[in-house]
Structures are given as C-alpha cells and as structure tokens.
Amino acid sequence: MLLKNSYLVFKKDLSSELRTRYVINSLLMFVLVIISIIRFAIGDEKVDNEILTGLLWIAIFFTSVSGLSRTFVKEEEKETSFSLKLSTGSNSVILGKLFFNLILTFSLNLLILFLFVIITDYEIKNFSGFMIVIVFGNLGLVSASTIIAAIISKANSKGTLYPVLSFPVLLPLLITVINATKLASVGVETGKLLGEIQILLSYFIVVTVASLMLFKYVWED
Amino acid sequence: MKNFITYAIFVIISAVIILGLALPIPDIPALGDKARVLYFHVPMSWISVLAFFMSMWYSIRYLKTRDHNYDIKSYSSAQLGFLFCILATATGSLWAKFSWGSFWNWDPRQTSIFILLLIYGAYFALRSAIESEDQRAKLSSVYSIIAAVTVPFFVFIMPRIVESLHPDPILNTQGKINMDSSMLTVFLSALVGFTMLYLWMLDLKIRAEKLNYKKLSLTD
C-alpha cells in the first residue's frame, strides 16, 4: 500500500514534470553554465585530479541545491499541497518525492560527469569504483536534500535558504564522497574504498530513517 | 537558594580565573604555560556541544507535546550554545596562533567546530525566515534533529581525512589525564563552574523569552 502510493506520487511528479518542464529545462541550462564556467576558469591549464574532483563536486552540489527543492516548492507555489495531503499519507509523499529526486539527480549527474570528462580531460583510473561511490554518494545527497526541501518550502526566501540549510547537514557526506572519488580517480582499488562506502551507506540510512520519522511534522498542519 | 547558586557560580569562576593563572602547572611537552587555555577552552567547547544536544532534546519534546514552552527552551539553549561556540572558537584560535603559528589551519577540531557554528547559523537563519509561530517551532525542531543525527558522522570521518594536531592525545595518552592534582582541581572546577553558569543563563533566558512570548500574545 505504502509502496503503491509512493509510486503514484512519483508517477504524478514525473508526468507533471514531463508535461510542464518545470525543473528540467532550467537545470539543463544550469549544468551547461556551470560546466562552461569551469572550462573558462581552467583554460588550457593542466589541472591534477585532486582539484578536478573538487570542481566536479562543486558542480554536482550546486546543481542539486538549485534543482531538488523544486519538488516541494512547486506544491506550495501551485497550491497543490492541500489536495496531495488529502489524497495520501505523509510517508508515501516523502518516499515518492525521494524517488523522483533520485532519478533526477542520477540522470543529471551522469550528464555532468559526461560533459566534465569531455571538457577537462578528467581521467578516471578505477571507473567501476568511481561509479559505485557516485551512486552511494547520490543516495545520501538526495535523501538529505529532500527533507530539507520540505522544510524550506514553508519558509520565506527559499532560494537562498536552501544551500545555507543543506550545507552543514551534507558536509560529512561531501567530505567523504569527495575523498573517495578522488581516490578512485587516481586508481585506488574498490576494496580499499569500502570504509568510505560504508559511511556513505550508513549516512543514507540514518538520514532517510530520520526523514521518514520527522516528515509528518513538516507536512501536516 | 537562587541567590546562593548565583554567588557560588561567581566564586567558582573567579577562583578558576585567578588560580588558573597563578598556580604552577606541570611541565607538558610542547605546550608549557599555553596549556592554561584548557581551563577556559574545554568548558566552552563542552557547553557548546551540550547546549546543542539540549536544544535537540527540547525539539523532540516539542514535537511530541506541541507545548510552546519547549520551543522557547530549545531556542534559548541554541542561542547560548552559539555564544559559547563562538567563545570556544575564539579561545581555540588564539591558542592555535601561539602553538601552531596561525589562527586557522583547518585542523579536524577546527573543522568540527566550524560545522557546529554553521549549523547554529543555519538554524537561526531558518527561524528568522518563518513568520508563523507554530510553523517556526515545528520546522526548526525538525531541522535541529536532522542536523544532530548527521553530526556523529564526523567522529568517523575526520580521522580518515587528516591527522589532528589537537593536544588531547598529548594530555591524554592511553586515555588517562596526566594532570597533577592542583591542575585537575582547577580544571574540574572550571568545568563545573561554567556548566553552572550555562544552566543559570539558560534559566534566565527562558524566563525572559517566556515573558516576551506572553507580551507578544497579549498584543496580538
């Protein structure tokens, strides 16, 4: 029942997104802008992987921060949150939105990574390990961003508040994931990254469980 | 009773300040007299963490009971925690200048306290961005709980990134504190004194905020 309802919330978000292109168009442009800024900042310099990984995660962080809040802000702005509240329980709403944001972030990150590798000669020596770290990093990133998006959708000055609120919460994840992707890109074996992957996975579980427990206080009036 | 506690706090903290500067301390390698900062820095750091978790605890109580007094308590504790967090950063940073040569060099301890400052800052930014009383109380409670569950991750993460130069490994080899008895006495009284000061200030702050809240709800 819960899963079915969350799937319906997800489907509703996806089809409304495909119909209106509320987020995706501006996000694609945002990705292009940030990638070209990186390109022009670097110029023809040869930059080593340590700095490139940092730049990659700056691009990923700001893209998520500018896109992921839309799922909840949209409900408030279009005043659809009441009918959603009437239609289904809070847990299916957060799970559905979480799933929608996951799909959105994964596809955007693949695009960012693709453009980034083309533009900067970013060399990834351990590609499978790198992708595993990206996947687990995204899980935690999305889960923390989604609950914070729910919080700020009720506040004023949403745009500036979102990065301010999410940064301290995301920092443990960002430090770990930046370090792990850096190691993978210089060719450290996946087995040696297990510690980092464990941290990323447990961060995801802890934050998701906390969001599931707390979301009803944010959502219900 | 209340007066007695106030006097006790005054006496303890004055004694800590005087004795902390006057009493000789044992020779600690590489620290010397600079170790005296621990009489002030450690209690400040301890209180900024304590206040953070008390604020989270009151947030949980608020979400359970929807009693507005808990929100007042949570907010007051966060405000005091922020004050002590700034003091801990300042004392630590001064000490770092004379021991490590620079005010700020992103030692893991400095990074952790920086994150605590960020969380406090984000919490106040969130509170000032919400107008409705109930929404403000509810959302900031949720935020402080979410922030509190992610804080323990630093315990696992920071040692993986960089080695700390922070001196408790020196004072604290094999888990026991190599302070002589007079130093230990001053240190423990500093801890007790500043914690009592925090609780006293918290009580004062809560009473003031409650009066403020009453006044606001009367004028509405």
Coordinates of C-alpha atoms in Angstrom, one line a residue, chain A residues 147-148 150-152 154-157 161 164-169 171-173 175-176 179 195-196 199 202-203 206-207 210-211 214 217-218 220-221, chain B residues 63-64 66 111 114-115 118-119 121-123 125-126 128-131 135 138-140 142-143 145-147 149-151 153-154 156-158 160-161:
Chain A
I147 CA 13.8 16.6 3.8
I148 CA 15.5 20.0 3.8
A150 CA 10.3 20.0 2.6
I151 CA 11.4 22.3 5.4
I152 CA 12.2 25.3 3.3
K154 CA 7.3 26.5 4.1
A155 CA 9.7 29.3 4.7
N156 CA 10.3 32.7 3.1
S157 CA 13.4 33.4 0.9
L161 CA 18.0 29.5 2.5
V164 CA 22.5 27.5 3.8
L165 CA 20.5 24.8 5.5
S166 CA 21.7 21.9 3.4
F167 CA 25.4 22.6 3.5
P168 CA 26.1 21.8 7.2
V169 CA 24.0 18.7 7.0
L171 CA 29.2 18.3 4.8
P172 CA 30.0 14.9 6.4
L173 CA 28.8 13.3 3.2
I175 CA 33.9 15.3 2.6
T176 CA 33.7 11.5 2.4
N179 CA 37.8 12.0 -0.8
G195 CA 35.2 2.2 4.5
E196 CA 34.1 5.3 2.7
I199 CA 30.0 5.7 5.7
S202 CA 25.0 4.5 6.7
Y203 CA 24.6 8.2 6.2
V206 CA 20.3 7.3 9.1
V207 CA 19.1 10.4 7.2
A210 CA 15.1 10.4 10.4
S211 CA 13.2 11.9 7.4
L214 CA 10.1 13.6 11.0
Y217 CA 5.6 17.1 11.4
V218 CA 6.7 19.2 8.4
E220 CA 0.8 18.0 8.3
D221 CA -0.5 21.3 9.6
Chain B
L63 CA 7.3 17.7 18.5
K64 CA 5.9 15.2 21.0
R66 CA 3.4 20.7 21.0
T111 CA 36.6 22.0 11.0
F114 CA 33.2 25.4 12.2
I115 CA 30.5 23.0 11.3
L118 CA 27.4 26.6 10.6
I119 CA 24.6 24.5 12.0
G121 CA 23.8 29.8 11.9
A122 CA 21.5 27.8 9.6
Y123 CA 19.1 27.2 12.5
A125 CA 18.5 31.8 9.5
L126 CA 15.7 29.3 9.3
S128 CA 14.0 34.2 11.1
A129 CA 12.6 33.2 7.7
I130 CA 9.4 31.8 9.1
E131 CA 6.6 34.1 10.3
Q135 CA 5.5 26.6 11.8
K138 CA 7.9 22.9 14.2
L139 CA 10.3 23.3 11.3
S140 CA 13.3 24.5 13.3
V142 CA 12.8 19.1 12.7
Y143 CA 15.9 20.9 11.3
I145 CA 17.1 16.9 14.8
I146 CA 18.2 16.3 11.3
A147 CA 21.4 18.3 11.9
V149 CA 21.8 13.0 13.6
T150 CA 24.5 13.9 11.0
V151 CA 26.9 15.4 13.5
F153 CA 29.5 11.1 11.4
F154 CA 32.4 13.4 11.9
F156 CA 34.3 8.5 11.9
I157 CA 35.1 10.8 9.0
M158 CA 37.6 13.3 10.4
R160 CA 40.3 9.4 7.9
I161 CA 41.0 12.7 6.2

